[in-house]
């Protein structure tokens, strides 16, 4: 199955088969895909919490407007952002590049200064909005990789972030939950899997100049 066929196969799964569990090997691919997602300036102001504890999933369902895909998924991915992009975060990113690529500090000095000044001029809210944009990039990447690996998923914004943050103790990790991605394998009786995909014609959504 090619990439387009895989994307045609993908849909927002509303009911997972709770008896089908994603293998360790497949989960490793998903973790790598998250880590390899492109982010602005390469700062990676995002983290992913992977939940497989069914009691915890059931508890979180209550704070997800009782959407059952949270409870029935093999794993629940909670995409989080750093509550603040600090000068220390930025320095750590540049130091990592120096260590891995062997780039000299002098070569990166002006760029490092530019990034530091750019974030210094932003409010906490502006930085969180910027980081949330990066989380959406990761979400799209994960959904595509899941489709290629024949894993079902359901992107979700409908949950009470504050409750998730409390239950998962994200405050202590300086994190804020922004998106959910339950993953697993579709139930045979999920009516959504039988519906035709509805999209605009390419001529209405792609402009070529």
PDB file of C-alpha atoms in Angstrom:
ATOM      1  CA  UNK A   1       0.000   0.000   0.000  1.00  0.00           C
ATOM      2  CA  UNK A   2       1.477   3.351  -1.042  1.00  0.00           C
ATOM      3  CA  UNK A   3       1.360   6.610   0.896  1.00  0.00           C
ATOM      4  CA  UNK A   4      -1.853   7.912  -0.685  1.00  0.00           C
ATOM      5  CA  UNK A   5      -3.582   4.561  -0.143  1.00  0.00           C
ATOM      6  CA  UNK A   6      -2.524   4.666   3.515  1.00  0.00           C
ATOM      7  CA  UNK A   7      -3.947   8.176   3.907  1.00  0.00           C
ATOM      8  CA  UNK A   8      -7.179   7.062   2.230  1.00  0.00           C
ATOM      9  CA  UNK A   9      -7.335   4.178   4.734  1.00  0.00           C
ATOM     10  CA  UNK A  10      -6.835   6.541   7.684  1.00  0.00           C
ATOM     11  CA  UNK A  11      -9.810   8.066   9.450  1.00  0.00           C
ATOM     12  CA  UNK A  12     -10.561   9.505  12.893  1.00  0.00           C
ATOM     13  CA  UNK A  13     -11.191   6.257  14.748  1.00  0.00           C
ATOM     14  CA  UNK A  14     -14.057   6.636  17.215  1.00  0.00           C
ATOM     15  CA  UNK A  15     -14.011   3.119  18.659  1.00  0.00           C
ATOM     16  CA  UNK A  16     -10.912   1.009  19.180  1.00  0.00           C
ATOM     17  CA  UNK A  17     -10.739  -2.738  19.738  1.00  0.00           C
ATOM     18  CA  UNK A  18      -9.585  -2.699  23.358  1.00  0.00           C
ATOM     19  CA  UNK A  19      -8.232  -6.244  23.035  1.00  0.00           C
ATOM     20  CA  UNK A  20      -5.719  -5.292  20.331  1.00  0.00           C
ATOM     21  CA  UNK A  21      -2.498  -3.807  21.689  1.00  0.00           C
ATOM     22  CA  UNK A  22       0.222  -2.026  19.729  1.00  0.00           C
ATOM     23  CA  UNK A  23       3.501  -3.942  19.801  1.00  0.00           C
ATOM     24  CA  UNK A  24       6.670  -2.620  21.400  1.00  0.00           C
ATOM     25  CA  UNK A  25       8.278  -2.484  17.949  1.00  0.00           C
ATOM     26  CA  UNK A  26       5.483  -0.358  16.477  1.00  0.00           C
ATOM     27  CA  UNK A  27       5.488   1.898  19.528  1.00  0.00           C
ATOM     28  CA  UNK A  28       9.218   2.468  19.065  1.00  0.00           C
ATOM     29  CA  UNK A  29       8.548   3.700  15.519  1.00  0.00           C
ATOM     30  CA  UNK A  30       5.973   6.167  16.834  1.00  0.00           C
ATOM     31  CA  UNK A  31       8.387   7.457  19.479  1.00  0.00           C
ATOM     32  CA  UNK A  32      11.111   7.972  16.866  1.00  0.00           C
ATOM     33  CA  UNK A  33       8.660   9.722  14.540  1.00  0.00           C
ATOM     34  CA  UNK A  34       7.736  12.145  17.315  1.00  0.00           C
ATOM     35  CA  UNK A  35      11.379  12.878  18.085  1.00  0.00           C
ATOM     36  CA  UNK A  36      12.199  13.357  14.392  1.00  0.00           C
ATOM     37  CA  UNK A  37       9.390  15.854  13.814  1.00  0.00           C
ATOM     38  CA  UNK A  38      10.597  19.221  12.541  1.00  0.00           C
ATOM     39  CA  UNK A  39      10.238  22.163  14.942  1.00  0.00           C
ATOM     40  CA  UNK A  40      10.994  25.867  14.646  1.00  0.00           C
ATOM     41  CA  UNK A  41      14.702  26.538  15.240  1.00  0.00           C
ATOM     42  CA  UNK A  42      14.968  22.842  16.194  1.00  0.00           C
ATOM     43  CA  UNK A  43      14.073  23.744  19.792  1.00  0.00           C
ATOM     44  CA  UNK A  44      11.616  20.856  20.333  1.00  0.00           C
ATOM     45  CA  UNK A  45       9.482  22.670  22.953  1.00  0.00           C
ATOM     46  CA  UNK A  46       7.196  19.632  23.079  1.00  0.00           C
ATOM     47  CA  UNK A  47       6.945  16.340  24.917  1.00  0.00           C
ATOM     48  CA  UNK A  48       4.753  13.278  24.511  1.00  0.00           C
ATOM     49  CA  UNK A  49       3.315  11.322  27.409  1.00  0.00           C
ATOM     50  CA  UNK A  50       2.354   7.747  26.516  1.00  0.00           C
ATOM     51  CA  UNK A  51      -0.379   6.246  28.673  1.00  0.00           C
ATOM     52  CA  UNK A  52      -1.212   2.532  28.624  1.00  0.00           C
ATOM     53  CA  UNK A  53      -2.657   2.260  32.143  1.00  0.00           C
ATOM     54  CA  UNK A  54      -6.334   1.460  31.533  1.00  0.00           C
ATOM     55  CA  UNK A  55      -7.509   2.814  34.890  1.00  0.00           C
ATOM     56  CA  UNK A  56      -5.790   6.100  34.136  1.00  0.00           C
ATOM     57  CA  UNK A  57      -7.281   6.164  30.635  1.00  0.00           C
ATOM     58  CA  UNK A  58     -10.742   5.616  32.117  1.00  0.00           C
ATOM     59  CA  UNK A  59     -10.199   8.469  34.572  1.00  0.00           C
ATOM     60  CA  UNK A  60      -9.040  10.788  31.804  1.00  0.00           C
ATOM     61  CA  UNK A  61     -12.072   9.880  29.684  1.00  0.00           C
ATOM     62  CA  UNK A  62     -14.202  11.729  32.237  1.00  0.00           C
ATOM     63  CA  UNK A  63     -12.229  14.877  31.422  1.00  0.00           C
ATOM     64  CA  UNK A  64     -12.448  14.240  27.663  1.00  0.00           C
ATOM     65  CA  UNK A  65     -16.214  14.753  27.462  1.00  0.00           C
ATOM     66  CA  UNK A  66     -16.604  10.968  27.794  1.00  0.00           C
ATOM     67  CA  UNK A  67     -15.190  10.317  24.339  1.00  0.00           C
ATOM     68  CA  UNK A  68     -14.647   6.571  24.464  1.00  0.00           C
ATOM     69  CA  UNK A  69     -11.646   6.454  22.152  1.00  0.00           C
ATOM     70  CA  UNK A  70      -9.604   7.709  25.123  1.00  0.00           C
ATOM     71  CA  UNK A  71     -10.639   4.666  27.171  1.00  0.00           C
ATOM     72  CA  UNK A  72     -10.556   2.010  24.433  1.00  0.00           C
ATOM     73  CA  UNK A  73      -7.288   2.982  22.711  1.00  0.00           C
ATOM     74  CA  UNK A  74      -4.270   0.726  23.033  1.00  0.00           C
ATOM     75  CA  UNK A  75      -2.277   3.798  24.059  1.00  0.00           C
ATOM     76  CA  UNK A  76      -3.163   7.416  24.704  1.00  0.00           C
ATOM     77  CA  UNK A  77      -0.626   9.974  23.558  1.00  0.00           C
ATOM     78  CA  UNK A  78      -0.797  13.314  25.362  1.00  0.00           C
ATOM     79  CA  UNK A  79       1.089  16.004  23.470  1.00  0.00           C
ATOM     80  CA  UNK A  80       2.463  18.688  25.767  1.00  0.00           C
ATOM     81  CA  UNK A  81       4.375  21.933  25.445  1.00  0.00           C
ATOM     82  CA  UNK A  82       6.959  23.521  27.707  1.00  0.00           C
ATOM     83  CA  UNK A  83       5.174  26.141  29.808  1.00  0.00           C
ATOM     84  CA  UNK A  84       7.973  28.546  28.944  1.00  0.00           C
ATOM     85  CA  UNK A  85      10.770  28.605  26.388  1.00  0.00           C
ATOM     86  CA  UNK A  86      13.577  29.867  28.587  1.00  0.00           C
ATOM     87  CA  UNK A  87      17.090  31.075  27.720  1.00  0.00           C
ATOM     88  CA  UNK A  88      18.291  27.816  29.293  1.00  0.00           C
ATOM     89  CA  UNK A  89      16.100  25.785  26.908  1.00  0.00           C
ATOM     90  CA  UNK A  90      17.530  27.649  23.940  1.00  0.00           C
ATOM     91  CA  UNK A  91      21.130  27.285  25.119  1.00  0.00           C
ATOM     92  CA  UNK A  92      20.590  23.552  25.665  1.00  0.00           C
ATOM     93  CA  UNK A  93      19.401  23.188  22.063  1.00  0.00           C
ATOM     94  CA  UNK A  94      22.445  24.991  20.661  1.00  0.00           C
ATOM     95  CA  UNK A  95      24.798  23.074  22.959  1.00  0.00           C
ATOM     96  CA  UNK A  96      23.262  19.827  21.700  1.00  0.00           C
ATOM     97  CA  UNK A  97      23.938  20.878  18.107  1.00  0.00           C
ATOM     98  CA  UNK A  98      27.553  21.693  18.971  1.00  0.00           C
ATOM     99  CA  UNK A  99      28.001  18.312  20.660  1.00  0.00           C
ATOM    100  CA  UNK A 100      26.370  16.248  17.904  1.00  0.00           C
ATOM    101  CA  UNK A 101      27.440  18.116  14.754  1.00  0.00           C
ATOM    102  CA  UNK A 102      30.707  19.495  16.009  1.00  0.00           C
ATOM    103  CA  UNK A 103      29.723  22.987  14.919  1.00  0.00           C
ATOM    104  CA  UNK A 104      31.867  25.661  16.541  1.00  0.00           C
ATOM    105  CA  UNK A 105      30.343  28.049  19.060  1.00  0.00           C
ATOM    106  CA  UNK A 106      31.634  30.953  16.994  1.00  0.00           C
ATOM    107  CA  UNK A 107      29.707  29.868  13.886  1.00  0.00           C
ATOM    108  CA  UNK A 108      26.466  29.653  15.873  1.00  0.00           C
ATOM    109  CA  UNK A 109      26.995  32.743  18.033  1.00  0.00           C
ATOM    110  CA  UNK A 110      25.015  35.228  15.917  1.00  0.00           C
ATOM    111  CA  UNK A 111      22.169  32.795  15.304  1.00  0.00           C
ATOM    112  CA  UNK A 112      22.011  31.881  18.989  1.00  0.00           C
ATOM    113  CA  UNK A 113      21.805  35.575  19.867  1.00  0.00           C
ATOM    114  CA  UNK A 114      19.029  36.087  17.306  1.00  0.00           C
ATOM    115  CA  UNK A 115      16.938  33.225  18.711  1.00  0.00           C
ATOM    116  CA  UNK A 116      17.488  34.348  22.305  1.00  0.00           C
ATOM    117  CA  UNK A 117      16.436  37.913  21.481  1.00  0.00           C
ATOM    118  CA  UNK A 118      13.437  36.708  19.482  1.00  0.00           C
ATOM    119  CA  UNK A 119      12.042  34.754  22.427  1.00  0.00           C
ATOM    120  CA  UNK A 120      13.000  37.395  24.995  1.00  0.00           C
ATOM    121  CA  UNK A 121      10.621  39.811  23.268  1.00  0.00           C
ATOM    122  CA  UNK A 122       7.650  37.424  23.510  1.00  0.00           C
ATOM    123  CA  UNK A 123       5.185  37.043  26.364  1.00  0.00           C
ATOM    124  CA  UNK A 124       4.622  33.648  28.004  1.00  0.00           C
ATOM    125  CA  UNK A 125       1.311  33.363  26.131  1.00  0.00           C
ATOM    126  CA  UNK A 126       2.983  34.106  22.793  1.00  0.00           C
ATOM    127  CA  UNK A 127       5.655  31.498  23.468  1.00  0.00           C
ATOM    128  CA  UNK A 128       3.032  28.927  24.416  1.00  0.00           C
ATOM    129  CA  UNK A 129       1.094  29.626  21.219  1.00  0.00           C
ATOM    130  CA  UNK A 130       4.280  29.176  19.202  1.00  0.00           C
ATOM    131  CA  UNK A 131       5.003  25.893  20.969  1.00  0.00           C
ATOM    132  CA  UNK A 132       1.434  24.692  20.418  1.00  0.00           C
ATOM    133  CA  UNK A 133       1.951  25.224  16.688  1.00  0.00           C
ATOM    134  CA  UNK A 134       4.909  22.847  16.904  1.00  0.00           C
ATOM    135  CA  UNK A 135       2.715  20.289  18.693  1.00  0.00           C
ATOM    136  CA  UNK A 136       0.292  20.380  15.756  1.00  0.00           C
ATOM    137  CA  UNK A 137       3.168  19.628  13.381  1.00  0.00           C
ATOM    138  CA  UNK A 138       4.035  16.612  15.532  1.00  0.00           C
ATOM    139  CA  UNK A 139       0.391  15.527  15.601  1.00  0.00           C
ATOM    140  CA  UNK A 140       0.160  15.518  11.812  1.00  0.00           C
ATOM    141  CA  UNK A 141       3.428  13.637  11.523  1.00  0.00           C
ATOM    142  CA  UNK A 142       2.282  11.000  14.023  1.00  0.00           C
ATOM    143  CA  UNK A 143      -1.036  10.508  12.237  1.00  0.00           C
ATOM    144  CA  UNK A 144       0.734   9.927   8.921  1.00  0.00           C
ATOM    145  CA  UNK A 145       3.245   7.502  10.419  1.00  0.00           C
ATOM    146  CA  UNK A 146       0.434   5.623  12.159  1.00  0.00           C
ATOM    147  CA  UNK A 147      -1.403   5.295   8.845  1.00  0.00           C
ATOM    148  CA  UNK A 148       1.726   3.971   7.131  1.00  0.00           C
ATOM    149  CA  UNK A 149       2.126   1.424   9.944  1.00  0.00           C
ATOM    150  CA  UNK A 150      -1.568   0.434   9.785  1.00  0.00           C
ATOM    151  CA  UNK A 151      -2.256   1.864  13.233  1.00  0.00           C
ATOM    152  CA  UNK A 152      -5.492   3.747  13.778  1.00  0.00           C
ATOM    153  CA  UNK A 153      -5.578   7.124  15.487  1.00  0.00           C
ATOM    154  CA  UNK A 154      -7.915   9.956  16.401  1.00  0.00           C
ATOM    155  CA  UNK A 155      -6.636  13.548  16.765  1.00  0.00           C
ATOM    156  CA  UNK A 156      -8.381  15.302  19.649  1.00  0.00           C
ATOM    157  CA  UNK A 157      -8.614  18.850  20.951  1.00  0.00           C
ATOM    158  CA  UNK A 158     -11.731  18.149  23.014  1.00  0.00           C
ATOM    159  CA  UNK A 159     -10.490  17.633  26.538  1.00  0.00           C
ATOM    160  CA  UNK A 160     -10.064  19.655  29.726  1.00  0.00           C
ATOM    161  CA  UNK A 161      -6.383  20.499  29.709  1.00  0.00           C
ATOM    162  CA  UNK A 162      -6.341  21.767  33.293  1.00  0.00           C
ATOM    163  CA  UNK A 163      -7.676  18.436  34.588  1.00  0.00           C
ATOM    164  CA  UNK A 164      -5.145  16.463  32.550  1.00  0.00           C
ATOM    165  CA  UNK A 165      -2.374  18.669  33.899  1.00  0.00           C
ATOM    166  CA  UNK A 166      -3.502  18.006  37.465  1.00  0.00           C
ATOM    167  CA  UNK A 167      -3.929  14.242  37.097  1.00  0.00           C
ATOM    168  CA  UNK A 168      -0.623  13.791  35.255  1.00  0.00           C
ATOM    169  CA  UNK A 169       1.203  16.231  37.560  1.00  0.00           C
ATOM    170  CA  UNK A 170       2.430  18.235  34.591  1.00  0.00           C
ATOM    171  CA  UNK A 171       3.019  21.349  36.688  1.00  0.00           C
ATOM    172  CA  UNK A 172       6.000  19.644  38.334  1.00  0.00           C
ATOM    173  CA  UNK A 173       7.417  18.946  34.870  1.00  0.00           C
ATOM    174  CA  UNK A 174       6.785  22.513  33.641  1.00  0.00           C
ATOM    175  CA  UNK A 175       4.482  21.114  30.963  1.00  0.00           C
ATOM    176  CA  UNK A 176       1.015  21.914  29.652  1.00  0.00           C
ATOM    177  CA  UNK A 177      -1.173  19.437  27.745  1.00  0.00           C
ATOM    178  CA  UNK A 178      -2.463  20.726  24.392  1.00  0.00           C
ATOM    179  CA  UNK A 179      -3.488  17.762  22.198  1.00  0.00           C
ATOM    180  CA  UNK A 180      -4.447  14.098  22.421  1.00  0.00           C
ATOM    181  CA  UNK A 181      -3.856  11.215  20.045  1.00  0.00           C
ATOM    182  CA  UNK A 182      -5.433   7.909  21.053  1.00  0.00           C
ATOM    183  CA  UNK A 183      -3.933   5.110  18.945  1.00  0.00           C
ATOM    184  CA  UNK A 184      -4.722   1.444  18.452  1.00  0.00           C
ATOM    185  CA  UNK A 185      -6.754  -0.725  16.102  1.00  0.00           C
ATOM    186  CA  UNK A 186     -10.284  -0.002  14.932  1.00  0.00           C
ATOM    187  CA  UNK A 187     -13.187  -2.017  16.311  1.00  0.00           C
ATOM    188  CA  UNK A 188     -15.128  -3.994  13.712  1.00  0.00           C
ATOM    189  CA  UNK A 189     -18.310  -2.160  14.665  1.00  0.00           C
ATOM    190  CA  UNK A 190     -16.917   1.382  14.425  1.00  0.00           C
ATOM    191  CA  UNK A 191     -19.401   2.796  11.928  1.00  0.00           C
ATOM    192  CA  UNK A 192     -16.995   5.597  10.990  1.00  0.00           C
ATOM    193  CA  UNK A 193     -14.643   3.108   9.338  1.00  0.00           C
ATOM    194  CA  UNK A 194     -17.303   2.246   6.743  1.00  0.00           C
ATOM    195  CA  UNK A 195     -17.965   5.808   5.625  1.00  0.00           C
ATOM    196  CA  UNK A 196     -16.522   7.313   2.460  1.00  0.00           C
ATOM    197  CA  UNK A 197     -13.869   9.979   2.913  1.00  0.00           C
ATOM    198  CA  UNK A 198     -15.207  13.450   2.139  1.00  0.00           C
ATOM    199  CA  UNK A 199     -12.725  15.974   0.775  1.00  0.00           C
ATOM    200  CA  UNK A 200     -12.760  18.916  -1.609  1.00  0.00           C
ATOM    201  CA  UNK A 201     -11.605  18.271  -5.179  1.00  0.00           C
ATOM    202  CA  UNK A 202      -7.884  18.951  -5.558  1.00  0.00           C
ATOM    203  CA  UNK A 203      -8.709  21.837  -7.891  1.00  0.00           C
ATOM    204  CA  UNK A 204     -10.457  23.597  -4.996  1.00  0.00           C
ATOM    205  CA  UNK A 205      -7.700  23.170  -2.432  1.00  0.00           C
ATOM    206  CA  UNK A 206      -4.420  23.311  -4.377  1.00  0.00           C
ATOM    207  CA  UNK A 207      -3.312  26.414  -6.282  1.00  0.00           C
ATOM    208  CA  UNK A 208      -0.481  26.013  -8.778  1.00  0.00           C
ATOM    209  CA  UNK A 209       1.269  29.105 -10.126  1.00  0.00           C
TER     210      UNK A 209
END
